[in-house]
Amino acid sequence: MPPPPCSPFSPRSCWHSSTCHSSWWRSTRSTSDRTFGWPPPGFTTQWWHAALQAQGPRDALLTSVKAGLGATTIALVLGTLLALALSRYDFFGKHAISILVVLPIALPGIVTGVALQSVIQNVLTPVFGIGAGLFTIIVGHATFCIVVVFNNVTARLRRMGASLDHASADLGARPWTTFRLVTFPLLRSSLLAGALLAFGLSFDEIVVTTFTAGPDSQTLPIWIFDNLFRPNQAPVVNVIAVVLVALSIVPVWVAQRLGGTDAAGSRL
Amino acid sequence: MRNRRGLALLLGPPLLWLVVAYLGALAAIFATAFFTTDPFTNLVVRTFSTENFRGLLSATYVGIIGRTLLIAVMVTVLCVLVAVPFAFFMARVAPRRLRGLLLAAVLVPLWASYLVKAYAWRTMVQPGGVLDSTVGASPGYGLGAVVLTLTYLWLPYMILPVYAAFERLPESHLEASADLGGGPVATFRRVVVPSILPAIAAGSVFTFSLSLGDYIAVQIVGGKLQVLGTAVLQNITLDLPFAAALGTASVVIMVVYLLAVRRTGALENL
């Protein structure tokens, strides 16, 4: 796994490495008094121990993973169904539906967030007794994750064409058998790419989460945001920041192994 | 008949989800924009009124909407200016190995946490921060820092589609233009630009929409800067109908933008 490269031809990657660098540097060097000062006053690894022991970020990480898995599962099912319907059938209103899928990521997250929050407060809680929590986070995330699965599967279906499906039907296979034995195996890597993108999107999402998370369900981004401006927590936040930056190499590496740069993160 | 049933089975669950969980919620919040708030109890009063939308026309909110639009336009323009030469170099000039490295350099930050990146920029621009102590100059917290940070954050969303468009552009088109006597400038203007325009438009949907709605990076590096997102946030608890009207304004702007870029074929490129 190569570290993020810093090429002289790429002003961006250099910006990036210097911004990451600042955070990495502070996480190893800062002591508490001049949290935001530059350069940091000294070297210590005590914050790495502190971060490993802290309960808050650990719980938040767990919530994030649960929310990501839940939203990804829903998005995989719904996004695939939608992609199959739109690319294999012709019907009235097709165009409107393809715009409807894009809306949750094209419209500002704060609008979606406020809308979902008011539904939770005015409908879910009084009528169904469901308060803001993990469930509502998953519902919110799944809504905008559907589109990334949809995009990946649609692109693959378009390249595949329908001739294999027809051949399978001609040979007497029922639709479900065709899906299980023909379509699904061909879709597998695009589903994996879609799942990766959906999980990444959910894991990083903060705006919609702010409005759908209850007090007991904090995701990692919310924990970070809550502690960003607390001077005594800043070094721990820095450690987590470094870990997250280092981890961001993983999906890029996985996506490149999946083959094709299109899987790697276009149209997230 | 059987075909229709198959379609209904495929379309039913996702449509139910999107219409109930998403459109339903959006419709409810837009309806709220026509309600009012009782000034004494802060409770929403359900009588129809367009008062909130008239409130948007006051100098304060026209200023906030204008500033937000300015930020979104500046970020989009900066992203185009950086992304086009960068993507061109990546797709057409760089040798294979370097191309892979550059692509990784674009993708890794895309996957890194949004908050971490915004936070890192706070360290860059703050007084006495990295820029200040190394370059000796920094925009400080405010509009400049917001534009800089958002440009950094959304740049991959512009580079990736433009890069894909450059890769798709057949070499023969460029050769044909040269054969017909087109110089580099003419070829760029009349062959390259038209073929990457849909990609630029597609990328701009993200850079524009994400900048229009952002309020977190604005809170982190913007100092006291007010934008649409922060204004919505401030009004949510005290005056939900007015917050809903502000949200409606941002949705209207975005829908107008989507309609405007639709003719370039951008939406098929998303």
Coordinates of C-alpha atoms in Angstrom, one line a residue:
Chain A
M1 CA 0.0 0.0 0.0
P2 CA 1.7 3.2 -1.1
P3 CA 1.4 6.3 0.9
P4 CA -0.4 9.2 -0.8
P5 CA 2.1 10.4 -3.4
C6 CA 3.3 14.0 -3.5
S7 CA 4.2 14.7 -7.1
P8 CA 5.7 18.0 -8.2
F9 CA 3.2 18.0 -11.0
S10 CA 0.3 17.9 -8.7
P11 CA -0.4 21.1 -6.6
R12 CA -3.4 19.4 -5.1
S13 CA -1.7 16.4 -3.7
C14 CA 0.9 18.6 -2.2
W15 CA -1.7 20.8 -0.5
H16 CA -3.2 17.6 0.7
S17 CA -0.1 16.1 2.1
S18 CA 0.7 19.4 3.8
T19 CA -2.8 19.7 5.3
C20 CA -2.7 16.1 6.5
H21 CA 0.8 16.6 7.6
S22 CA -0.2 19.4 9.9
S23 CA -2.7 17.2 11.6
W24 CA -0.3 14.3 11.9
W25 CA 2.4 16.5 13.2
R26 CA 0.2 18.0 15.8
S27 CA -1.1 14.6 16.9
T28 CA 2.4 13.4 17.8
R29 CA 3.8 16.7 19.0
S30 CA 1.2 18.9 20.6
T31 CA 0.9 19.3 24.3
S32 CA -2.2 20.8 25.7
D33 CA -1.5 24.5 26.1
R34 CA -0.9 25.7 22.6
T35 CA -3.3 23.3 20.8
F36 CA -3.6 25.3 17.6
G37 CA -0.2 26.9 17.6
W38 CA 2.3 26.3 14.9
P39 CA 4.9 24.7 15.1
P40 CA 3.8 22.4 17.9
P41 CA 5.9 22.8 21.0
G42 CA 7.1 19.3 21.7
F43 CA 7.0 15.6 20.9
T44 CA 4.8 13.1 22.8
T45 CA 3.0 9.9 22.1
Q46 CA 0.7 10.3 25.1
W47 CA -2.3 11.3 23.0
W48 CA -2.1 8.0 21.1
H49 CA -2.6 6.1 24.3
A50 CA -5.3 8.5 25.4
A51 CA -7.2 8.0 22.1
L52 CA -6.9 4.2 22.3
Q53 CA -8.4 4.3 25.8
A54 CA -11.2 6.8 25.2
Q55 CA -14.7 5.3 25.3
G56 CA -16.5 8.1 23.4
P57 CA -14.8 7.6 20.0
R58 CA -14.9 3.9 20.4
D59 CA -18.7 3.9 20.9
A60 CA -19.1 6.4 18.1
L61 CA -17.1 4.2 15.8
L62 CA -19.3 1.2 16.5
T63 CA -22.5 3.3 15.8
S64 CA -20.9 4.5 12.5
V65 CA -20.1 1.0 11.4
K66 CA -23.6 -0.3 12.3
A67 CA -25.2 2.7 10.5
G68 CA -23.0 2.2 7.5
L69 CA -23.7 -1.5 7.3
G70 CA -27.5 -1.0 7.6
A71 CA -27.6 1.8 5.1
T72 CA -25.4 -0.1 2.7
T73 CA -27.6 -3.2 2.8
I74 CA -30.8 -1.2 2.1
A75 CA -29.1 0.7 -0.6
L76 CA -27.8 -2.5 -2.3
V77 CA -31.2 -4.0 -2.5
L78 CA -33.2 -0.9 -3.5
G79 CA -30.5 0.5 -5.8
T80 CA -30.2 -2.8 -7.7
L81 CA -34.0 -3.2 -8.1
L82 CA -34.2 0.3 -9.4
A83 CA -31.2 -0.2 -11.8
L84 CA -32.8 -3.4 -13.2
A85 CA -36.2 -1.7 -13.6
L86 CA -34.8 1.4 -15.4
S87 CA -32.3 -0.3 -17.7
R88 CA -34.4 -3.4 -18.7
Y89 CA -37.9 -1.8 -19.0
D90 CA -39.5 1.0 -20.8
F91 CA -42.3 2.8 -19.1
F92 CA -43.9 6.2 -18.5
G93 CA -42.2 8.3 -15.9
K94 CA -38.8 6.7 -16.3
H95 CA -37.0 10.1 -16.7
A96 CA -38.7 11.5 -13.6
I97 CA -37.6 8.5 -11.5
S98 CA -34.0 8.8 -12.7
I99 CA -34.0 12.4 -11.4
L100 CA -35.7 11.4 -8.2
V101 CA -32.8 9.0 -7.3
V102 CA -30.2 11.8 -7.9
L103 CA -32.1 14.4 -5.8
P104 CA -31.0 13.2 -2.3
I105 CA -27.3 13.9 -3.2
A106 CA -28.0 16.9 -5.5
L107 CA -30.0 18.9 -3.0
P108 CA -28.3 20.4 0.0
G109 CA -28.0 17.9 2.9
I110 CA -29.3 20.4 5.4
V111 CA -32.7 20.4 3.7
T112 CA -33.0 16.7 3.8
G113 CA -31.8 16.7 7.4
V114 CA -34.4 19.3 8.5
A115 CA -37.1 17.5 6.6
L116 CA -36.3 14.1 8.2
Q117 CA -36.0 15.6 11.6
S118 CA -39.4 17.2 11.4
V119 CA -40.9 13.8 10.2
I120 CA -39.3 12.1 13.2
Q121 CA -40.6 14.7 15.6
N122 CA -44.1 15.0 14.1
V123 CA -44.9 11.6 12.8
L124 CA -42.5 8.8 13.9
T125 CA -42.2 9.6 17.6
P126 CA -45.9 10.5 18.3
V127 CA -47.5 7.9 16.0
F128 CA -45.1 5.0 16.0
G129 CA -43.1 5.7 19.1
I130 CA -39.8 5.6 17.2
G131 CA -37.4 8.2 18.4
A132 CA -34.3 9.6 16.7
G133 CA -31.5 7.0 16.9
L134 CA -29.7 4.3 15.0
F135 CA -32.8 3.4 13.0
T136 CA -33.5 7.0 11.8
I137 CA -29.8 7.4 11.0
I138 CA -29.9 4.3 8.8
V139 CA -33.1 5.5 7.0
G140 CA -31.5 8.9 6.3
H141 CA -28.2 7.5 5.0
A142 CA -29.9 4.8 2.9
T143 CA -31.8 7.5 1.0
F144 CA -28.7 9.1 -0.4
C145 CA -26.7 5.8 -0.7
I146 CA -29.2 4.3 -3.1
V147 CA -27.9 6.5 -5.9
V148 CA -24.3 5.3 -5.7
V149 CA -25.4 1.6 -5.9
F150 CA -27.8 2.6 -8.7
N151 CA -25.1 4.3 -10.7
N152 CA -22.6 1.5 -10.4
V153 CA -25.2 -1.2 -11.3
T154 CA -26.7 0.9 -14.1
A155 CA -23.3 1.4 -15.7
R156 CA -22.6 -2.3 -15.6
L157 CA -26.0 -3.3 -17.0
R158 CA -25.5 -0.9 -19.8
R159 CA -22.2 -2.4 -20.7
M160 CA -23.5 -5.9 -20.4
G161 CA -26.5 -5.6 -22.7
A162 CA -29.6 -7.7 -22.3
S163 CA -28.6 -10.5 -24.7
L164 CA -27.4 -12.9 -21.9
D165 CA -30.7 -12.4 -20.1
H166 CA -32.6 -13.2 -23.3
A167 CA -30.5 -16.3 -23.9
S168 CA -31.2 -17.5 -20.4
A169 CA -34.9 -17.0 -20.9
D170 CA -34.8 -18.7 -24.3
L171 CA -33.3 -21.7 -22.6
G172 CA -36.3 -21.8 -20.3
A173 CA -35.0 -20.1 -17.1
R174 CA -37.5 -18.3 -15.0
P175 CA -36.6 -14.6 -14.1
W176 CA -35.3 -15.5 -10.7
T177 CA -33.1 -18.3 -12.0
T178 CA -31.7 -15.9 -14.6
F179 CA -30.9 -13.3 -12.0
R180 CA -29.3 -15.8 -9.7
L181 CA -27.2 -17.7 -12.3
V182 CA -26.6 -15.0 -15.0
T183 CA -27.2 -11.4 -14.0
F184 CA -26.0 -11.5 -10.4
P185 CA -22.5 -13.1 -11.0
L186 CA -21.9 -10.5 -13.7
L187 CA -23.0 -7.7 -11.4
R188 CA -21.0 -8.8 -8.4
S189 CA -18.0 -6.5 -8.7
S190 CA -20.1 -3.5 -9.4
L191 CA -22.2 -4.3 -6.4
L192 CA -19.1 -4.5 -4.3
A193 CA -17.9 -1.1 -5.7
G194 CA -21.3 0.4 -5.0
A195 CA -21.3 -1.1 -1.5
L196 CA -17.9 0.4 -0.8
L197 CA -19.0 3.8 -2.0
A198 CA -22.2 3.7 0.0
F199 CA -20.4 2.6 3.2
G200 CA -17.9 5.4 2.7
L201 CA -20.6 8.0 2.1
S202 CA -22.5 6.9 5.1
F203 CA -19.4 6.7 7.3
D204 CA -18.4 10.3 6.4
E205 CA -21.9 11.8 6.5
I206 CA -22.4 14.5 9.1
V207 CA -25.2 16.9 8.0
V208 CA -28.1 14.5 7.7
T209 CA -26.8 12.5 10.7
T210 CA -26.9 15.7 12.9
F211 CA -30.6 15.9 12.3
T212 CA -31.5 12.2 12.5
A213 CA -29.3 11.1 15.4
G214 CA -30.7 11.0 18.9
P215 CA -28.6 11.9 22.0
D216 CA -27.6 8.3 22.5
S217 CA -26.5 7.5 19.0
Q218 CA -23.4 9.5 18.1
T219 CA -21.5 8.6 14.9
L220 CA -17.8 9.2 14.6
P221 CA -18.1 12.4 12.5
I222 CA -20.6 13.8 15.1
W223 CA -18.2 12.9 17.9
I224 CA -15.3 14.6 16.1
F225 CA -17.4 17.7 15.4
D226 CA -18.6 17.9 19.0
N227 CA -15.0 17.7 20.3
L228 CA -13.4 19.8 17.6
F229 CA -13.4 22.9 19.6
R230 CA -12.7 21.5 23.0
P231 CA -9.1 22.3 23.7
N232 CA -8.5 19.4 26.1
Q233 CA -9.9 16.9 23.5
A234 CA -8.1 18.4 20.5
P235 CA -5.0 16.1 20.7
V236 CA -7.3 13.0 20.8
V237 CA -9.2 14.4 17.8
N238 CA -5.9 14.8 16.0
V239 CA -5.0 11.2 16.6
I240 CA -8.3 10.0 15.2
A241 CA -7.9 12.4 12.2
V242 CA -4.5 10.8 11.4
V243 CA -6.0 7.3 11.6
L244 CA -8.9 8.3 9.3
V245 CA -6.5 9.8 6.8
A246 CA -4.4 6.7 6.8
L247 CA -7.4 4.5 6.4
S248 CA -8.6 6.4 3.4
I249 CA -6.0 4.6 1.4
V250 CA -7.8 1.3 2.0
P251 CA -10.9 1.9 -0.2
V252 CA -8.8 3.3 -3.0
W253 CA -6.6 0.3 -2.9
V254 CA -9.5 -2.1 -2.8
A255 CA -11.2 -0.3 -5.7
Q256 CA -8.1 -0.5 -7.8
R257 CA -8.0 -4.2 -7.1
L258 CA -11.6 -4.5 -8.2
G259 CA -10.4 -3.3 -11.5
G260 CA -11.3 -0.1 -13.3
T261 CA -10.9 3.3 -12.0
D262 CA -14.6 3.9 -12.4
A263 CA -15.2 1.9 -9.3
A264 CA -12.7 3.9 -7.4
G265 CA -14.8 6.8 -6.5
S266 CA -16.2 8.7 -9.3
R267 CA -19.6 10.3 -8.7
L268 CA -19.6 9.6 -5.0
Chain B
M1 CA -48.8 -8.8 -18.4
R2 CA -46.1 -10.8 -16.8
N3 CA -43.7 -8.1 -17.8
R4 CA -45.7 -5.5 -16.1
R5 CA -45.8 -7.5 -12.9
G6 CA -42.0 -7.9 -13.0
L7 CA -41.6 -4.2 -13.4
A8 CA -44.0 -3.5 -10.5
L9 CA -42.0 -5.9 -8.3
L10 CA -38.7 -4.2 -9.2
L11 CA -40.0 -0.6 -9.0
G12 CA -42.3 -1.0 -6.0
P13 CA -39.9 -1.2 -3.0
P14 CA -37.4 1.5 -4.1
L15 CA -40.1 3.9 -5.2
L16 CA -42.0 3.4 -1.9
W17 CA -38.8 4.2 0.0
L18 CA -37.9 7.3 -2.0
V19 CA -41.4 8.7 -2.1
V20 CA -42.3 8.0 1.5
A21 CA -38.9 8.6 3.2
Y22 CA -37.6 11.3 1.0
L23 CA -40.3 13.1 -1.1
G24 CA -42.8 12.9 1.8
A25 CA -40.4 14.5 4.2
L26 CA -39.5 17.2 1.6
A27 CA -43.1 18.0 0.9
A28 CA -43.9 18.3 4.6
I29 CA -41.0 20.8 5.1
F30 CA -42.0 22.9 2.1
A31 CA -45.6 23.0 3.4
T32 CA -44.2 24.2 6.7
A33 CA -42.6 27.2 4.9
F34 CA -46.1 28.6 4.4
F35 CA -46.9 28.4 8.1
T36 CA -46.0 30.9 10.8
T37 CA -44.5 30.8 14.3
D38 CA -46.3 32.2 17.3
P39 CA -43.9 34.9 18.7
F40 CA -44.8 34.1 22.3
T41 CA -44.8 30.3 22.4
N42 CA -42.5 29.6 19.4
L43 CA -45.0 27.0 18.3
V44 CA -45.8 26.5 14.6
V45 CA -49.2 28.0 13.7
R46 CA -50.8 26.2 10.8
T47 CA -52.3 29.0 8.8
F48 CA -51.3 29.7 5.3
S49 CA -49.2 32.8 4.7
T50 CA -46.4 33.9 2.4
E51 CA -44.8 36.0 5.1
N52 CA -41.7 33.8 5.3
F53 CA -41.0 34.3 1.7
R54 CA -41.4 38.0 2.0
G55 CA -38.9 37.8 4.9
L56 CA -36.4 36.3 2.5
L57 CA -36.5 39.6 0.6
S58 CA -35.2 41.6 3.5
A59 CA -31.7 43.1 3.0
T60 CA -30.1 40.7 5.5
Y61 CA -31.3 37.5 3.8
V62 CA -30.8 38.8 0.3
G63 CA -27.2 39.5 1.4
I64 CA -26.9 35.9 2.8
I65 CA -28.3 34.3 -0.3
G66 CA -26.1 36.4 -2.6
R67 CA -23.0 35.6 -0.5
T68 CA -23.8 31.9 -0.6
L69 CA -24.3 32.0 -4.4
L70 CA -21.0 34.0 -4.8
I71 CA -19.2 31.3 -2.8
A72 CA -20.8 28.5 -4.8
V73 CA -19.9 30.2 -8.1
M74 CA -16.3 31.0 -7.0
V75 CA -15.7 27.5 -5.8
T76 CA -17.1 26.0 -9.0
V77 CA -15.0 28.4 -11.2
L78 CA -11.8 27.7 -9.2
C79 CA -12.4 23.9 -9.4
V80 CA -12.8 24.1 -13.2
L81 CA -9.6 26.2 -13.5
V82 CA -7.6 23.7 -11.5
A83 CA -9.3 20.6 -12.8
V84 CA -9.1 21.1 -16.6
P85 CA -5.3 21.4 -16.9
F86 CA -4.8 18.8 -14.2
A87 CA -7.1 16.3 -15.8
F88 CA -5.6 17.0 -19.2
F89 CA -2.1 16.4 -17.9
M90 CA -3.3 13.2 -16.2
A91 CA -5.1 11.7 -19.1
R92 CA -3.0 12.9 -22.1
V93 CA 0.5 13.8 -21.0
A94 CA 1.5 11.8 -17.9
P95 CA 3.2 8.4 -18.5
R96 CA 1.1 5.4 -17.3
R97 CA 2.8 5.0 -13.9
L98 CA 2.6 8.7 -13.0
R99 CA -1.1 8.7 -14.1
G100 CA -1.9 6.0 -11.5
L101 CA -0.1 7.9 -8.8
L102 CA -1.9 11.1 -9.7
L103 CA -5.3 9.3 -9.7
A104 CA -4.5 7.9 -6.3
A105 CA -3.6 11.5 -5.2
V106 CA -7.1 12.6 -6.3
L107 CA -8.9 9.6 -4.8
V108 CA -7.3 9.3 -1.4
P109 CA -8.4 12.7 -0.2
L110 CA -11.8 12.0 -1.6
W111 CA -12.1 9.1 0.8
A112 CA -10.6 10.9 3.8
S113 CA -13.0 12.3 6.3
Y114 CA -14.7 15.6 5.4
L115 CA -14.3 16.9 8.9
V116 CA -10.7 16.0 9.1
K117 CA -10.0 17.9 5.9
A118 CA -11.9 20.9 6.9
Y119 CA -10.2 20.8 10.3
A120 CA -6.8 20.5 8.7
W121 CA -7.6 23.7 6.7
R122 CA -8.4 25.5 10.0
T123 CA -4.8 24.7 11.1
M124 CA -3.6 26.0 7.7
V125 CA -5.4 29.4 7.7
Q126 CA -5.6 30.3 11.4
P127 CA -3.6 33.2 12.7
G128 CA -0.2 31.8 13.7
G129 CA -1.1 28.6 11.7
V130 CA 0.8 26.8 9.0
L131 CA 0.3 29.3 6.2
D132 CA 1.1 32.2 8.5
S133 CA 4.2 30.8 9.9
T134 CA 5.6 29.3 6.7
V135 CA 4.4 31.5 3.8
G136 CA 3.9 34.6 6.1
A137 CA 0.4 35.3 4.8
S138 CA -2.9 33.7 5.4
P139 CA -6.5 34.7 4.5
G140 CA -7.5 34.2 8.1
Y141 CA -11.0 33.0 9.0
G142 CA -13.7 34.3 6.6
L143 CA -14.8 34.3 3.0
G144 CA -11.4 33.6 1.5
A145 CA -10.7 30.7 3.8
V146 CA -14.2 29.2 3.1
V147 CA -13.7 29.4 -0.7
L148 CA -10.2 27.9 -0.4
T149 CA -11.4 25.1 1.8
L150 CA -14.4 24.2 -0.2
T151 CA -12.4 24.3 -3.5
Y152 CA -10.0 21.8 -1.9
L153 CA -12.8 19.6 -0.6
W154 CA -14.8 19.4 -3.8
L155 CA -12.0 19.4 -6.4
P156 CA -12.0 15.6 -6.9
Y157 CA -15.7 15.8 -7.9
M158 CA -14.6 18.0 -10.8
I159 CA -11.3 16.3 -11.7
L160 CA -12.8 12.8 -12.0
P161 CA -15.5 13.4 -14.6
V162 CA -13.2 15.8 -16.6
Y163 CA -10.4 13.2 -16.5
A164 CA -12.9 10.5 -17.8
A165 CA -14.0 12.9 -20.6
F166 CA -10.4 13.5 -21.6
E167 CA -9.7 9.8 -21.7
R168 CA -12.8 9.2 -23.9
L169 CA -11.8 12.0 -26.4
P170 CA -10.4 10.2 -29.4
E171 CA -6.9 11.1 -30.5
S172 CA -8.1 11.2 -34.1
H173 CA -10.4 14.2 -33.3
L174 CA -7.3 16.2 -32.3
E175 CA -5.4 15.0 -35.3
A176 CA -8.2 15.8 -37.6
S177 CA -8.4 19.3 -36.2
A178 CA -4.6 19.8 -36.7
D179 CA -4.9 18.4 -40.3
L180 CA -7.6 20.9 -41.1
G181 CA -5.2 23.7 -39.9
G182 CA -6.4 24.2 -36.4
G183 CA -3.8 25.6 -34.1
P184 CA -3.7 24.6 -30.4
V185 CA -6.0 27.4 -29.4
A186 CA -8.6 26.7 -32.1
T187 CA -8.5 22.9 -31.4
F188 CA -8.9 23.6 -27.7
R189 CA -11.8 25.9 -28.2
R190 CA -13.6 24.1 -30.9
V191 CA -12.8 20.4 -30.3
V192 CA -11.7 19.9 -26.7
V193 CA -14.1 22.3 -24.9
P194 CA -17.3 21.0 -26.5
S195 CA -16.4 17.4 -25.7
I196 CA -15.5 18.0 -22.0
L197 CA -18.3 20.5 -21.4
P198 CA -20.9 17.8 -20.3
A199 CA -18.3 16.5 -17.8
I200 CA -17.6 20.0 -16.5
A201 CA -21.3 20.5 -16.1
A202 CA -21.7 17.2 -14.3
G203 CA -18.8 18.0 -11.9
S204 CA -20.2 21.5 -11.3
V205 CA -23.5 20.0 -10.1
F206 CA -21.6 18.6 -7.2
T207 CA -19.2 21.6 -6.6
F208 CA -22.1 24.0 -6.8
S209 CA -24.6 22.1 -4.7
L210 CA -22.2 21.0 -2.0
S211 CA -20.9 24.6 -1.7
L212 CA -24.5 26.0 -1.6
G213 CA -25.5 23.7 1.2
D214 CA -22.3 23.6 3.3
Y215 CA -22.4 25.0 6.7
I216 CA -19.9 22.9 8.6
A217 CA -16.8 24.0 6.8
V218 CA -18.1 27.5 7.1
Q219 CA -18.4 27.1 10.8
I220 CA -14.9 25.7 11.0
V221 CA -13.0 28.2 8.8
G222 CA -15.5 30.9 8.2
G223 CA -15.3 32.9 11.4
K224 CA -18.6 34.8 11.7
L225 CA -19.5 34.4 8.0
Q226 CA -23.2 33.8 7.5
V227 CA -24.4 31.6 4.6
L228 CA -27.7 29.9 3.8
G229 CA -26.8 26.8 5.7
T230 CA -25.9 28.6 8.9
A231 CA -29.0 30.8 8.6
V232 CA -31.2 27.6 8.4
L233 CA -29.4 26.2 11.4
Q234 CA -30.0 29.3 13.5
N235 CA -33.7 29.4 12.7
I236 CA -34.6 25.7 13.1
T237 CA -35.4 25.8 16.8
L238 CA -36.9 29.3 17.1
D239 CA -38.7 29.6 13.8
L240 CA -39.0 26.4 11.8
P241 CA -41.3 27.8 9.1
F242 CA -38.7 30.5 8.3
A243 CA -35.9 27.9 8.3
A244 CA -38.1 25.9 5.9
A245 CA -38.4 28.9 3.6
L246 CA -34.6 29.4 3.6
G247 CA -34.3 25.7 2.7
T248 CA -36.8 26.1 -0.1
A249 CA -34.7 29.0 -1.4
S250 CA -31.7 26.8 -1.7
V251 CA -33.7 24.0 -3.3
V252 CA -35.1 26.4 -5.8
I253 CA -31.6 27.7 -6.7
M254 CA -30.4 24.1 -7.1
V255 CA -33.3 23.0 -9.2
V256 CA -32.8 26.1 -11.5
Y257 CA -29.2 25.1 -11.7
L258 CA -30.0 21.5 -12.6
L259 CA -32.4 22.6 -15.3
A260 CA -29.8 25.0 -16.7
V261 CA -27.1 22.3 -16.9
R262 CA -29.5 19.7 -18.2
R263 CA -29.2 20.9 -21.8
T264 CA -25.5 20.1 -21.7
G265 CA -26.3 16.4 -21.1
A266 CA -24.8 16.7 -17.6
L267 CA -27.5 14.8 -15.8
E268 CA -26.8 11.6 -17.9
N269 CA -23.2 12.0 -16.8
L270 CA -23.8 12.1 -13.1

